[in-house]
Coordinates of C-alpha atoms and ligand atoms in Angstrom, one line a residue:
Chain A
X23 CA 1.7 25.8 -34.2
X24 CA 4.0 27.4 -31.7
X25 CA 6.6 26.5 -29.1
X26 CA 5.6 27.6 -25.6
X27 CA 8.1 27.9 -22.8
X28 CA 7.2 28.2 -19.1
X29 CA 9.3 30.9 -17.5
X30 CA 9.6 31.5 -13.7
X31 CA 10.4 34.8 -12.1
X32 CA 12.0 35.1 -8.7
X33 CA 12.9 38.4 -6.9
X34 CA 11.9 40.4 -9.9
X35 CA 14.3 38.5 -12.2
X36 CA 13.8 35.7 -14.6
X37 CA 15.4 32.5 -13.1
X38 CA 18.6 31.5 -14.9
X39 CA 17.1 28.0 -15.5
X40 CA 14.1 29.7 -17.2
X41 CA 16.2 31.8 -19.5
X42 CA 17.8 28.5 -20.6
X43 CA 14.4 27.0 -21.1
X44 CA 13.2 30.0 -23.1
X45 CA 16.3 29.9 -25.2
X46 CA 15.8 26.2 -25.8
X47 CA 12.2 26.9 -26.8
X48 CA 13.3 29.5 -29.3
X49 CA 15.8 27.2 -30.8
X50 CA 13.1 24.5 -31.2
X51 CA 10.7 27.1 -32.7
X52 CA 13.4 28.1 -35.2
X53 CA 13.9 24.6 -36.3
X54 CA 10.2 24.1 -36.7
X55 CA 9.7 27.4 -38.5
X56 CA 7.3 28.7 -35.9
X57 CA 7.0 31.3 -33.1
X58 CA 8.6 31.1 -29.7
X59 CA 6.1 32.1 -27.0
X60 CA 6.9 32.4 -23.3
X61 CA 4.3 32.0 -20.4
X62 CA 4.9 33.7 -17.1
X63 CA 2.6 33.0 -14.1
X64 CA 2.5 35.5 -11.3
X65 CA 3.4 39.2 -11.2
X66 CA 6.5 40.4 -13.1
X67 CA 7.6 43.7 -14.6
X68 CA 7.0 44.2 -18.4
X69 CA 10.6 45.3 -19.0
X70 CA 11.9 42.1 -17.5
X71 CA 9.6 40.1 -19.7
X72 CA 10.4 42.1 -22.8
X73 CA 14.1 41.1 -22.3
X74 CA 13.1 37.5 -23.1
X75 CA 13.4 38.8 -26.7
X76 CA 17.1 38.5 -26.3
X77 CA 16.8 34.7 -26.3
X78 CA 14.5 34.7 -29.3
X79 CA 11.1 34.9 -27.6
X80 CA 8.5 36.7 -29.9
X81 CA 5.7 37.0 -27.5
X82 CA 5.2 36.8 -23.7
X83 CA 1.8 35.9 -22.3
X84 CA 1.2 36.4 -18.7
X85 CA -1.2 35.2 -16.0
X86 CA -0.2 38.1 -13.8
X87 CA -2.5 37.8 -10.8
X88 CA -1.0 38.0 -7.3
X89 CA -2.9 34.9 -6.4
X90 CA -0.6 33.0 -8.7
X91 CA 2.6 34.2 -7.2
X92 CA 3.4 31.0 -5.2
X93 CA 3.8 27.7 -6.9
X94 CA 0.9 25.2 -6.8
X95 CA 1.5 22.5 -9.3
X96 CA -2.2 21.8 -9.8
X97 CA -3.1 25.4 -10.5
X98 CA 0.0 26.0 -12.7
X99 CA -0.7 22.8 -14.7
X100 CA -4.2 24.1 -15.5
X101 CA -2.9 27.6 -16.6
X102 CA -0.1 26.1 -18.8
X103 CA -2.5 23.7 -20.4
X104 CA -4.9 26.6 -21.2
X105 CA -2.0 28.6 -22.6
X106 CA -1.1 25.6 -24.8
X107 CA -4.6 25.4 -26.1
X108 CA -4.8 29.1 -26.8
X109 CA -1.5 29.3 -28.6
X110 CA -1.8 26.0 -30.4
X111 CA 1.6 25.0 -29.1
X112 CA 2.9 21.6 -30.1
X113 CA 6.0 21.7 -28.0
X114 CA 6.1 22.9 -24.4
X115 CA 9.5 23.6 -22.8
X116 CA 10.2 23.9 -19.0
X117 CA 13.3 23.7 -16.9
X118 CA 14.1 20.5 -15.1
X119 CA 14.4 22.5 -11.9
X120 CA 12.5 22.1 -8.6
X121 CA 9.1 23.3 -9.8
X122 CA 9.5 21.9 -13.3
X123 CA 10.1 18.5 -11.9
X124 CA 6.5 18.5 -10.7
X125 CA 4.8 20.7 -13.2
X126 CA 6.2 19.0 -16.4
X127 CA 5.0 15.5 -15.7
X128 CA 1.5 16.8 -14.6
X129 CA 1.3 18.6 -17.8
X130 CA 2.3 15.5 -19.7
X131 CA -0.7 13.7 -18.2
X132 CA -3.1 16.6 -18.7
X133 CA -2.2 17.0 -22.4
X134 CA -1.6 13.3 -23.0
X135 CA 1.8 14.5 -24.3
X136 CA 5.0 12.4 -24.3
X137 CA 7.5 13.9 -21.9
X138 CA 11.3 14.0 -21.9
X139 CA 12.7 14.9 -18.5
X140 CA 16.0 16.7 -18.3
X141 CA 17.0 17.1 -22.0
X142 CA 20.7 17.9 -22.5
X143 CA 20.5 18.7 -26.3
X144 CA 18.0 20.2 -28.7
X145 CA 15.5 17.7 -30.2
X146 CA 15.9 16.3 -33.7
X147 CA 12.7 16.1 -35.6
X148 CA 11.7 13.7 -38.2
X149 CA 8.1 14.6 -39.2
X150 CA 6.0 14.4 -36.1
X151 CA 8.6 12.3 -34.2
X152 CA 11.2 14.0 -32.0
X153 CA 14.3 12.3 -30.6
X154 CA 15.7 14.0 -27.5
X155 CA 18.9 13.1 -25.6
X156 CA 18.9 12.9 -21.8
X157 CA 21.4 11.8 -19.2
X158 CA 20.7 8.5 -17.3
X159 CA 22.5 6.6 -14.5
X160 CA 23.5 9.9 -12.9
X161 CA 25.4 11.1 -15.9
X162 CA 27.2 7.8 -16.5
X163 CA 25.3 7.3 -19.8
X164 CA 22.8 9.0 -22.0
X165 CA 19.6 7.8 -23.7
X166 CA 17.7 8.9 -26.8
X167 CA 14.0 9.3 -26.1
X168 CA 11.5 9.1 -28.9
X169 CA 8.3 11.1 -28.7
X170 CA 5.6 10.9 -31.3
X171 CA 2.5 12.4 -29.6
X172 CA 1.0 15.5 -31.2
X173 CA 2.0 17.7 -28.3
X174 CA 5.4 17.1 -26.7
X175 CA 6.7 18.3 -23.3
X176 CA 10.4 18.7 -22.8
X177 CA 12.2 19.8 -19.6
X178 CA 15.7 21.1 -20.0
X179 CA 18.5 20.1 -17.7
X180 CA 20.0 23.2 -16.1
X181 CA 23.3 24.3 -17.5
X182 CA 23.1 22.1 -20.6
X183 CA 22.8 24.8 -23.1
X184 CA 24.4 28.3 -22.8
X185 CA 21.9 30.9 -24.2
X186 CA 23.3 33.1 -26.9
X187 CA 21.7 36.5 -26.5
X188 CA 20.7 38.9 -29.2
X189 CA 19.0 42.3 -29.2
X190 CA 15.4 41.2 -29.7
X191 CA 12.6 42.6 -27.6
X192 CA 9.6 40.4 -27.0
X193 CA 6.0 41.7 -27.2
X194 CA 4.4 41.4 -23.8
X195 CA 0.7 40.5 -23.7
X196 CA -1.0 41.0 -20.4
X197 CA -3.3 38.5 -18.8
X198 CA -4.4 35.5 -20.6
X199 CA -7.9 34.2 -19.6
X200 CA -7.9 31.2 -17.2
X201 CA -10.7 29.1 -15.7
X202 CA -8.7 28.6 -12.4
X203 CA -11.0 29.0 -9.4
X204 CA -10.3 29.1 -5.7
X205 CA -11.2 25.5 -5.4
X206 CA -8.1 24.6 -7.5
X207 CA -5.7 25.9 -4.9
X208 CA -4.4 23.4 -2.4
X209 CA -0.9 24.5 -1.4
X210 CA -0.7 27.4 1.1
X211 CA 2.8 28.8 1.7
X212 CA 3.4 29.5 5.4
X213 CA 7.0 30.7 5.2
X214 CA 10.1 30.9 3.0
X215 CA 13.6 30.4 4.4
X216 CA 16.1 31.6 1.9
X217 CA 19.8 31.2 2.5
X218 CA 20.8 34.8 1.9
X219 CA 24.1 36.3 0.8
X220 CA 25.3 33.2 -1.1
X221 CA 24.7 31.9 -4.7
X222 CA 22.1 29.1 -4.7
X223 CA 24.0 25.9 -5.4
X224 CA 21.7 24.6 -8.1
X225 CA 21.9 27.9 -10.0
X226 CA 25.6 28.5 -9.6
X227 CA 28.0 28.5 -12.5
X228 CA 31.0 28.1 -10.3
X229 CA 31.2 25.9 -7.2
X230 CA 34.0 25.4 -4.7
X231 CA 33.5 22.2 -2.7
X232 CA 35.4 20.5 0.0
X233 CA 35.5 17.2 1.9
X234 CA 37.0 15.4 4.8
X235 CA 40.5 16.2 3.7
X236 CA 40.0 19.6 5.3
X237 CA 40.1 18.0 8.8
X238 CA 37.6 20.2 10.6
X239 CA 35.0 23.0 10.2
X240 CA 37.5 25.6 11.4
X241 CA 39.4 25.2 8.2
X242 CA 36.6 26.3 5.8
X243 CA 37.5 29.9 6.0
X244 CA 39.8 29.6 2.9
X245 CA 37.1 27.7 1.0
X246 CA 34.6 30.5 1.7
X247 CA 37.1 33.1 0.8
X248 CA 37.9 31.5 -2.5
X249 CA 34.2 31.1 -3.3
X250 CA 33.6 34.7 -2.4
X251 CA 36.4 35.9 -4.6
X252 CA 35.1 33.9 -7.6
X253 CA 31.4 34.6 -7.0
X254 CA 31.0 30.9 -6.5
X255 CA 28.7 28.8 -4.4
X256 CA 30.1 26.4 -1.7
X257 CA 29.3 22.7 -1.5
X258 CA 30.6 19.7 0.4
X259 CA 30.7 15.9 0.6
X260 CA 28.2 13.9 2.6
X261 CA 30.4 12.9 5.6
X262 CA 31.1 16.6 6.1
X263 CA 27.5 17.6 6.4
X264 CA 26.7 14.4 8.4
X265 CA 28.9 15.6 11.2
X266 CA 27.7 19.1 10.8
X267 CA 30.9 20.7 9.7
X268 CA 28.8 22.2 7.0
X269 CA 25.0 22.8 6.6
X270 CA 23.0 20.0 5.0
X271 CA 21.9 22.1 2.0
X272 CA 25.5 22.1 0.8
X273 CA 25.7 18.3 0.5
X274 CA 26.0 17.1 -3.1
X275 CA 25.9 13.6 -4.5
X276 CA 23.6 10.7 -4.9
X277 CA 21.7 11.4 -1.7
X278 CA 22.2 15.2 -1.9
X279 CA 21.9 17.8 -4.6
X280 CA 22.7 17.1 -8.3
X281 CA 24.5 20.1 -9.8
X282 CA 26.0 20.9 -13.2
X283 CA 28.0 24.1 -12.9
X284 CA 30.5 25.2 -15.5
X285 CA 33.3 24.7 -13.0
X286 CA 33.5 22.4 -9.9
X287 CA 36.5 22.7 -7.8
X288 CA 36.8 19.7 -5.4
X289 CA 39.2 20.2 -2.5
X290 CA 40.1 17.2 -0.2
X291 CA 37.3 15.0 -1.6
X292 CA 38.2 11.4 -2.6
X293 CA 35.7 11.2 -5.4
X294 CA 33.6 8.2 -4.3
X295 CA 31.0 7.1 -6.9
X296 CA 28.1 8.4 -4.8
X297 CA 29.7 11.8 -4.7
X298 CA 30.5 11.8 -8.4
X299 CA 26.8 11.0 -9.1
X300 CA 25.9 14.5 -8.0
X301 CA 28.6 16.4 -9.8
X302 CA 29.9 14.6 -12.9
X303 CA 27.6 16.6 -15.1
X304 CA 29.8 19.7 -14.4
X305 CA 31.4 21.1 -17.5
X306 CA 34.9 21.4 -16.0
X307 CA 36.2 19.6 -12.8
X308 CA 39.3 20.7 -10.9
X309 CA 40.6 18.3 -8.2
X310 CA 43.0 19.3 -5.4
X311 CA 44.0 16.3 -3.4
X312 CA 47.2 15.1 -1.6
X313 CA 46.7 11.5 -2.8
X314 CA 47.6 11.0 -6.5
X315 CA 45.6 7.8 -6.5
X316 CA 42.3 9.6 -5.4
X317 CA 39.6 8.3 -7.7
X318 CA 38.4 11.9 -8.3
X319 CA 41.4 12.5 -10.7
X320 CA 39.8 10.0 -13.1
X321 CA 36.8 12.3 -13.5
X322 CA 38.9 15.6 -13.4
X323 CA 39.8 17.9 -16.3
X324 CA 42.6 19.6 -14.2
X325 CA 44.3 18.2 -11.1
X326 CA 46.7 19.4 -8.5
X327 CA 48.3 16.7 -6.4
X328 CA 49.0 18.8 -3.3
X329 CA 48.1 19.9 0.1
X330 CA 44.9 22.0 0.3
X331 CA 46.3 24.1 3.0
X332 CA 49.0 25.4 0.6
X333 CA 47.2 25.2 -2.7
X334 CA 44.0 26.9 -1.8
X335 CA 45.6 30.1 -0.3
X336 CA 47.8 30.2 -3.4
X337 CA 44.8 29.9 -5.6
X338 CA 43.1 32.8 -3.8
X339 CA 46.1 35.0 -4.4
X340 CA 46.4 33.9 -8.0
X341 CA 42.7 34.5 -8.6
X342 CA 42.9 38.0 -7.1
X343 CA 45.8 38.8 -9.5
X344 CA 43.7 37.4 -12.4
X345 CA 40.7 39.4 -11.4
X346 CA 42.8 42.6 -11.2
X347 CA 44.1 42.0 -14.7
X348 CA 40.8 41.2 -16.4
Chain B
X4 CA -4.3 7.1 8.1
X5 CA -3.8 5.1 4.9
X6 CA -0.6 5.7 3.2
X7 CA 0.6 4.3 -0.2
X8 CA 4.3 4.2 -1.0
X9 CA 5.3 3.4 -4.6
X10 CA 8.7 1.7 -4.7
X11 CA 11.1 1.4 -7.6
X12 CA 13.8 -1.2 -8.4
X13 CA 17.1 0.1 -9.5
X14 CA 20.7 -1.1 -10.1
X15 CA 22.9 -0.8 -7.1
X16 CA 25.0 2.5 -7.4
X17 CA 28.3 0.7 -7.8
X18 CA 26.9 -1.3 -10.8
X19 CA 28.9 -1.3 -14.0
X20 CA 26.8 0.5 -16.7
X21 CA 26.8 -1.2 -20.0
X22 CA 24.4 -1.8 -22.9
X23 CA 23.5 -4.7 -25.1
X24 CA 21.5 -5.5 -28.3
X25 CA 23.1 -2.7 -30.3
X26 CA 22.9 -0.3 -27.4
X27 CA 19.1 -0.6 -27.0
X28 CA 19.0 -2.4 -23.6
X29 CA 20.7 -2.1 -20.2
X30 CA 22.9 -5.0 -19.5
X31 CA 21.6 -6.5 -16.2
X32 CA 24.1 -9.3 -16.2
X33 CA 25.7 -9.5 -12.8
X34 CA 24.0 -6.4 -11.6
X35 CA 22.5 -6.3 -8.1
X36 CA 19.1 -4.6 -7.9
X37 CA 18.0 -2.6 -4.8
X38 CA 15.1 -0.5 -3.8
X39 CA 15.5 3.1 -5.0
X40 CA 17.4 4.8 -2.1
X41 CA 15.0 7.7 -1.4
X42 CA 12.0 5.3 -1.5
X43 CA 13.6 3.0 1.1
X44 CA 15.3 5.5 3.4
X45 CA 12.8 8.4 3.4
X46 CA 9.4 7.8 1.8
X47 CA 8.8 4.4 3.3
X48 CA 10.3 5.1 6.7
X49 CA 8.3 8.4 7.1
X50 CA 5.1 6.6 6.1
X51 CA 5.8 3.9 8.8
X52 CA 6.6 6.6 11.4
X53 CA 3.3 8.4 10.7
X54 CA 1.4 5.1 11.0
X55 CA 3.2 4.3 14.3
X56 CA 2.1 7.6 15.7
X57 CA -1.4 7.9 14.4
X58 CA -2.5 4.4 13.4
X59 CA -3.5 3.2 10.0
X60 CA -1.8 1.2 7.3
X61 CA 1.2 1.5 5.0
X62 CA 0.9 -0.2 1.6
X63 CA 3.8 -0.5 -0.8
X64 CA 3.2 -0.8 -4.5
X65 CA 5.6 -1.8 -7.3
X66 CA 5.1 -2.0 -11.0
X67 CA 7.4 -4.7 -12.3
X68 CA 8.2 -8.4 -12.7
X69 CA 8.5 -11.2 -10.1
X70 CA 12.3 -10.5 -9.7
X71 CA 11.3 -7.4 -7.6
X72 CA 9.6 -9.5 -4.9
X73 CA 12.8 -9.5 -3.0
X74 CA 12.8 -5.7 -2.6
X75 CA 9.1 -5.8 -1.9
X76 CA 9.7 -8.2 1.0
X77 CA 12.4 -5.9 2.2
X78 CA 9.9 -3.0 2.4
X79 CA 7.6 -5.3 4.4
X80 CA 10.5 -6.2 6.7
X81 CA 11.2 -2.6 7.3
X82 CA 7.6 -2.2 8.4
X83 CA 5.0 -1.8 5.6
X84 CA 1.8 -3.8 6.3
X85 CA 1.1 -5.1 2.8
X86 CA 2.2 -5.0 -0.7
X87 CA 0.8 -4.9 -4.2
X88 CA 2.8 -5.8 -7.3
X89 CA 1.4 -4.9 -10.7
X90 CA 2.8 -7.5 -13.0
X91 CA 4.1 -5.6 -16.0
X92 CA 7.3 -4.4 -17.6
X93 CA 7.8 -0.8 -16.3
X94 CA 9.1 0.7 -19.5
X95 CA 7.4 4.0 -19.7
X96 CA 6.6 6.4 -16.8
X97 CA 3.1 7.2 -17.9
X98 CA 2.3 3.5 -18.1
X99 CA 3.7 3.0 -14.6
X100 CA 1.8 6.0 -13.2
X101 CA -1.5 4.8 -14.6
X102 CA -1.0 1.4 -12.9
X103 CA -0.3 3.0 -9.5
X104 CA -3.2 5.5 -10.0
X105 CA -5.7 2.7 -10.8
X106 CA -4.8 1.0 -7.6
X107 CA -5.0 4.2 -5.6
X108 CA -8.4 5.1 -6.9
X109 CA -9.9 1.9 -5.3
X110 CA -8.4 2.5 -1.9
X111 CA -8.9 6.1 -0.7
X112 CA -5.4 6.8 0.5
X113 CA -4.8 9.9 2.7
X114 CA -1.2 10.2 1.5
X115 CA 0.9 8.9 -1.3
X116 CA 4.6 9.2 -0.7
X117 CA 7.0 8.6 -3.6
X118 CA 10.8 8.8 -3.6
X119 CA 12.8 11.4 -5.5
X120 CA 13.9 10.5 -9.0
X121 CA 15.1 6.9 -9.5
X122 CA 18.9 6.6 -9.6
X123 CA 18.8 4.9 -13.0
X124 CA 16.7 7.0 -15.3
X125 CA 16.8 10.2 -13.1
X126 CA 13.4 11.1 -14.5
X127 CA 11.3 12.6 -11.7
X128 CA 8.0 11.8 -13.5
X129 CA 5.9 9.5 -11.4
X130 CA 5.2 11.9 -8.6
X131 CA 3.7 14.6 -10.8
X132 CA 1.9 12.1 -13.1
X133 CA 0.3 10.4 -10.2
X134 CA -0.9 13.7 -8.7
X135 CA -2.5 14.7 -12.0
X136 CA -4.1 11.3 -12.7
X137 CA -5.6 11.5 -9.2
X138 CA -6.4 15.2 -9.4
X139 CA -4.6 15.8 -6.1
X140 CA -2.3 18.6 -4.9
X141 CA 1.4 17.6 -4.8
X142 CA 4.5 18.7 -3.1
X143 CA 7.9 17.4 -4.1
X144 CA 11.5 17.5 -2.7
X145 CA 10.0 17.3 0.8
X146 CA 12.4 17.1 3.7
X147 CA 9.8 17.4 6.5
X148 CA 6.3 16.1 6.8
X149 CA 3.9 16.3 9.7
X150 CA 0.2 15.6 9.6
X151 CA -2.4 16.9 12.0
X152 CA -6.2 17.0 11.7
X153 CA -6.2 16.1 8.1
X154 CA -3.7 18.8 7.2
X155 CA -0.1 18.2 6.2
X156 CA 2.7 20.7 6.9
X157 CA 5.7 20.2 4.6
X158 CA 9.1 21.7 4.1
X159 CA 10.2 21.6 0.5
X160 CA 13.3 22.7 -1.4
X161 CA 13.2 25.8 -3.5
X162 CA 16.2 27.2 -5.3
X163 CA 18.4 28.7 -2.7
X164 CA 16.4 27.7 0.4
X165 CA 13.3 26.0 1.7
X166 CA 9.6 26.8 1.9
X167 CA 7.1 25.6 4.4
X168 CA 3.6 24.9 3.1
X169 CA 0.3 23.5 4.3
X170 CA -1.9 21.2 2.2
X171 CA -5.2 19.4 3.1
X172 CA -5.1 15.6 2.6
X173 CA -5.3 13.7 0.3
X174 CA -2.0 14.6 -1.2
X175 CA 0.9 13.3 -3.2
X176 CA 4.4 13.8 -1.6
X177 CA 7.8 13.4 -3.2
X178 CA 10.4 12.6 -0.5
X179 CA 13.8 14.0 -0.2
X180 CA 16.7 13.3 2.1
X181 CA 16.2 14.2 5.8
X182 CA 12.5 13.3 5.7
X183 CA 13.3 10.3 8.0
X184 CA 16.1 8.3 9.5
X185 CA 16.7 5.1 7.4
X186 CA 15.9 1.9 9.2
X187 CA 17.5 -1.5 8.8
X188 CA 15.1 -4.5 9.0
X189 CA 15.4 -6.5 12.2
X190 CA 14.9 -10.2 12.6
X191 CA 11.3 -9.8 13.7
X192 CA 10.6 -7.7 10.7
X193 CA 12.2 -10.2 8.3
X194 CA 10.2 -13.1 9.8
X195 CA 6.9 -11.3 9.7
X196 CA 7.5 -10.0 6.2
X197 CA 7.2 -13.6 5.0
X198 CA 3.6 -13.8 6.0
X199 CA 2.5 -10.3 5.1
X200 CA 0.2 -10.1 2.1
X201 CA 1.7 -9.5 -1.3
X202 CA -1.0 -9.3 -4.0
X203 CA 0.1 -9.7 -7.6
X204 CA -2.4 -8.0 -9.9
X205 CA -2.5 -7.8 -13.7
X206 CA -1.8 -4.5 -15.4
X207 CA -4.4 -2.1 -16.8
X208 CA -4.1 -1.3 -20.4
X209 CA -2.4 2.1 -20.8
X210 CA -0.6 4.0 -23.6
X211 CA 3.1 4.5 -23.7
X212 CA 4.0 8.0 -24.5
X213 CA 7.7 7.7 -24.9
X214 CA 10.2 5.1 -26.0
X215 CA 13.9 4.8 -25.5
X216 CA 15.5 4.1 -28.8
X217 CA 19.2 3.9 -27.8
X218 CA 21.8 4.4 -25.1
X219 CA 25.3 5.6 -25.2
X220 CA 28.3 5.8 -22.9
X221 CA 30.3 9.0 -22.7
X222 CA 32.6 9.1 -25.7
X223 CA 35.9 9.1 -23.9
X224 CA 37.1 9.1 -20.4
X225 CA 38.4 12.5 -19.3
X226 CA 42.1 13.1 -19.6
X227 CA 43.2 14.9 -16.4
X228 CA 45.8 17.7 -17.0
X229 CA 48.0 18.0 -14.0
X230 CA 49.4 21.3 -12.7
X231 CA 52.2 21.6 -10.2
X232 CA 51.2 22.7 -6.7
X233 CA 54.0 25.3 -6.9
X234 CA 52.5 26.8 -10.0
X235 CA 48.9 27.5 -9.1
X236 CA 48.8 30.5 -11.4
X237 CA 49.0 28.1 -14.3
X238 CA 45.7 26.6 -13.3
X239 CA 44.0 30.0 -13.3
X240 CA 45.4 30.6 -16.8
X241 CA 44.1 27.3 -18.1
X242 CA 40.7 27.8 -16.6
X243 CA 40.5 31.2 -18.3
X244 CA 42.2 30.6 -21.7
X245 CA 41.7 26.9 -22.3
X246 CA 38.5 25.8 -20.4
X247 CA 37.0 29.3 -20.7
X248 CA 35.0 28.9 -17.5
X249 CA 36.3 32.0 -15.6
Ligands
FAD428 C1 24.4 4.7 -0.4 C2 25.4 5.8 -0.2 C3 25.1 7.1 -0.6 C4 26.1 8.1 -0.5 N1 25.8 9.4 -0.9 C5 26.7 10.3 -0.9 C6 26.5 11.6 -1.4 O1 25.4 11.9 -1.8 N2 27.5 12.5 -1.4 C7 28.8 12.2 -0.9 O2 29.6 13.1 -1.0 N3 29.0 11.0 -0.4 C8 28.0 10.0 -0.4 N4 28.3 8.8 0.2 C9 29.6 8.6 0.8 C10 30.7 8.3 -0.1 O3 30.8 6.9 -0.4 C11 32.1 8.7 0.5 O4 32.2 8.1 1.7 C12 32.2 10.2 0.7 O5 31.9 11.0 -0.5 C13 33.6 10.6 1.1 O6 33.8 11.9 1.5 P1 35.1 12.7 1.4 O7 35.7 12.5 0.0 O8 34.9 14.0 1.9 O9 36.0 11.9 2.5 P2 37.2 10.9 2.3 O10 36.8 9.7 1.5 O11 37.7 10.6 3.6 O12 38.3 11.6 1.4 C14 39.1 12.7 1.9 C15 40.1 13.0 0.8 O13 40.8 14.1 1.2 C16 42.2 13.9 0.8 N5 43.0 14.8 1.7 C17 43.4 14.5 3.0 N6 44.1 15.5 3.4 C18 44.2 16.5 2.4 C19 44.9 17.7 2.3 N7 45.5 18.3 3.3 N8 44.8 18.4 1.1 C20 44.1 17.8 0.1 N9 43.5 16.6 0.1 C21 43.5 16.0 1.3 C22 42.4 12.4 0.9 O14 43.5 12.0 0.1 C23 41.1 11.9 0.5 O15 41.0 11.6 -0.9 C24 27.4 7.8 0.1 C25 27.6 6.5 0.5 C26 26.7 5.5 0.3 C27 27.1 4.1 0.7
AMP429 N1 8.1 0.7 -11.3 C1 7.7 1.4 -10.3 N2 6.9 0.9 -9.4 C2 6.4 1.7 -8.3 N3 6.9 2.9 -8.1 C3 7.7 3.5 -8.9 C4 8.2 2.8 -10.0 N4 9.1 3.6 -10.7 C5 9.1 4.7 -10.0 N5 8.3 4.7 -8.9 C6 8.1 5.7 -7.8 O1 8.3 7.0 -8.4 C7 9.3 7.7 -7.9 C8 10.0 8.6 -8.9 O2 10.5 7.8 -9.9 P1 10.8 8.4 -11.4 O3 9.7 9.3 -11.7 O4 10.8 7.2 -12.3 O5 12.1 9.0 -11.4 C9 10.2 6.7 -7.2 O6 11.0 7.2 -6.2 C10 9.2 5.7 -6.7 O7 8.6 6.1 -5.5

């Protein structure tokens, strides 16, 4: 028995979502009285991997071949399944992030394992049966999934569980054997287009977002400045990206990205249900809007009824003061 | 080119979410059901565009009861050539994926294009499960898809950017916004949809790997705390001391 978490490395660092998955895996291992093992596919530094001990990982196994550096769901499924067999893992934990959304269900089929996508809490075990909570209806409700298969696959919703770090150091085992051959590869990466200099929206803990209330693209300077001060990512409502005031990758909501940051600041956004669908998983929501009747206030933790063109510059000044004092 | 598009039936986004039978069942009373938006706007339309350019056939498949025939007809009206409905209650993703895979195995599709997660269960399971059941490569969160000489070029979302990849057909694709421009069925489409074939087939026996035991609504609605626009410093203080997010 063991709990195996799948960990992704990007730019020499463990992805934030994967740190959460590994932490979740360690917590599950703790409750089952077994070991927390992490699997890393592709090249990664041993010191980076050993640091997984901070979130309770005992042992890191690695398929560290340069051939595995880019994501191919079929190849990765095979490797993870092999690591499950070798470690005797009964629970496999991944992140419900871009790659996890393809890898986890594939693995579920390969292992004939019940799969819970996007868990928001730790599972509760009763013998061989696990009950796991996940959000449904875009965060408007939750559901308890029951899984009783011998092996269980769980993907963790990003930002659902804040890892508590200790001082542990994981033992790093190089290279696990795999039977992957060249014939298994199907996806050839031609180019990568990263938006540089900004925090990726889906990984961001703080997000500053604005909507049509800002009147025009020329007014986004203060939004960018506030985001920069806070180390936040920027987002926008759909009409704003539809008319190209902002790039499409910033659009959040039912038809755009779903995000769950610790803090979401919405400036000049009315709070239509389709917008809320993408953001109401945020821990804390701040709404700044001139209209006291704007529906967004119903979903907000803190609200300022006021003009963005006064409130945002004031907020930048106040935040600078705060930063200087802390 | 033969393309299969699995379509899901979901409650309209403005539906009131409530549960019955001791919180074990979604209350469908008075709820309007629609085709899952990414299936309709992106997966289906891109499939039709590829067919229009290169010839071939677009088949839609749905696993569910007869009450879904309306959304299936809509898919035909938008431009799919024929439809298959596997007559079964789509309660578990693995069960649904097996039904679609069984059909796909008999037809040699070049491409299978699903939507993104359905807007009710937000599961994102079928795309990966199908690929594994069919032993095919898969690419999800795809916002661009071109096919030439049996090779697909796709743009997919990665954290903080996009990646362009090439994959040989056959292939499973998970659609994302921007893959196509949504189409509204026209009169001719609606008329011809009535006579296009819709085959209703029985389900294949398959295991269910998960089971939803109960639902819950958020415990309480949020109570918004208001801060005066003349006292923005107070907001910063609250975010730090009370909410502890900065
Ligand atoms: C099927 C479907 C899918 C959709 N998907 C999405 C989606 O994914 N994401 C999304 O965002 N939308 C989506 N929409 C659109 C959504 O319904 C709303 O139309 C949209 O979110 C509104 O954007 P907005 O709040 O920026 O603009 P508006 O609704 O125009 O609101 C602007 C707000 O700014 C306020 N304001 C004006 N001036 C100021 C000022 N000086 N200072 C402060 N506040 C000010 C106004 O009071 C108002 O509340 C979808 C719609 C449909 C039908
Ligand atoms: N009952 C169903 N019948 C056919 N296709 C489905 C069904 N449910 C989901 N799908 C497809 O699978 C995709 C992902 O759904 P899901 O994995 O359930 O979030 C959808 O966008 C559809 O393309």
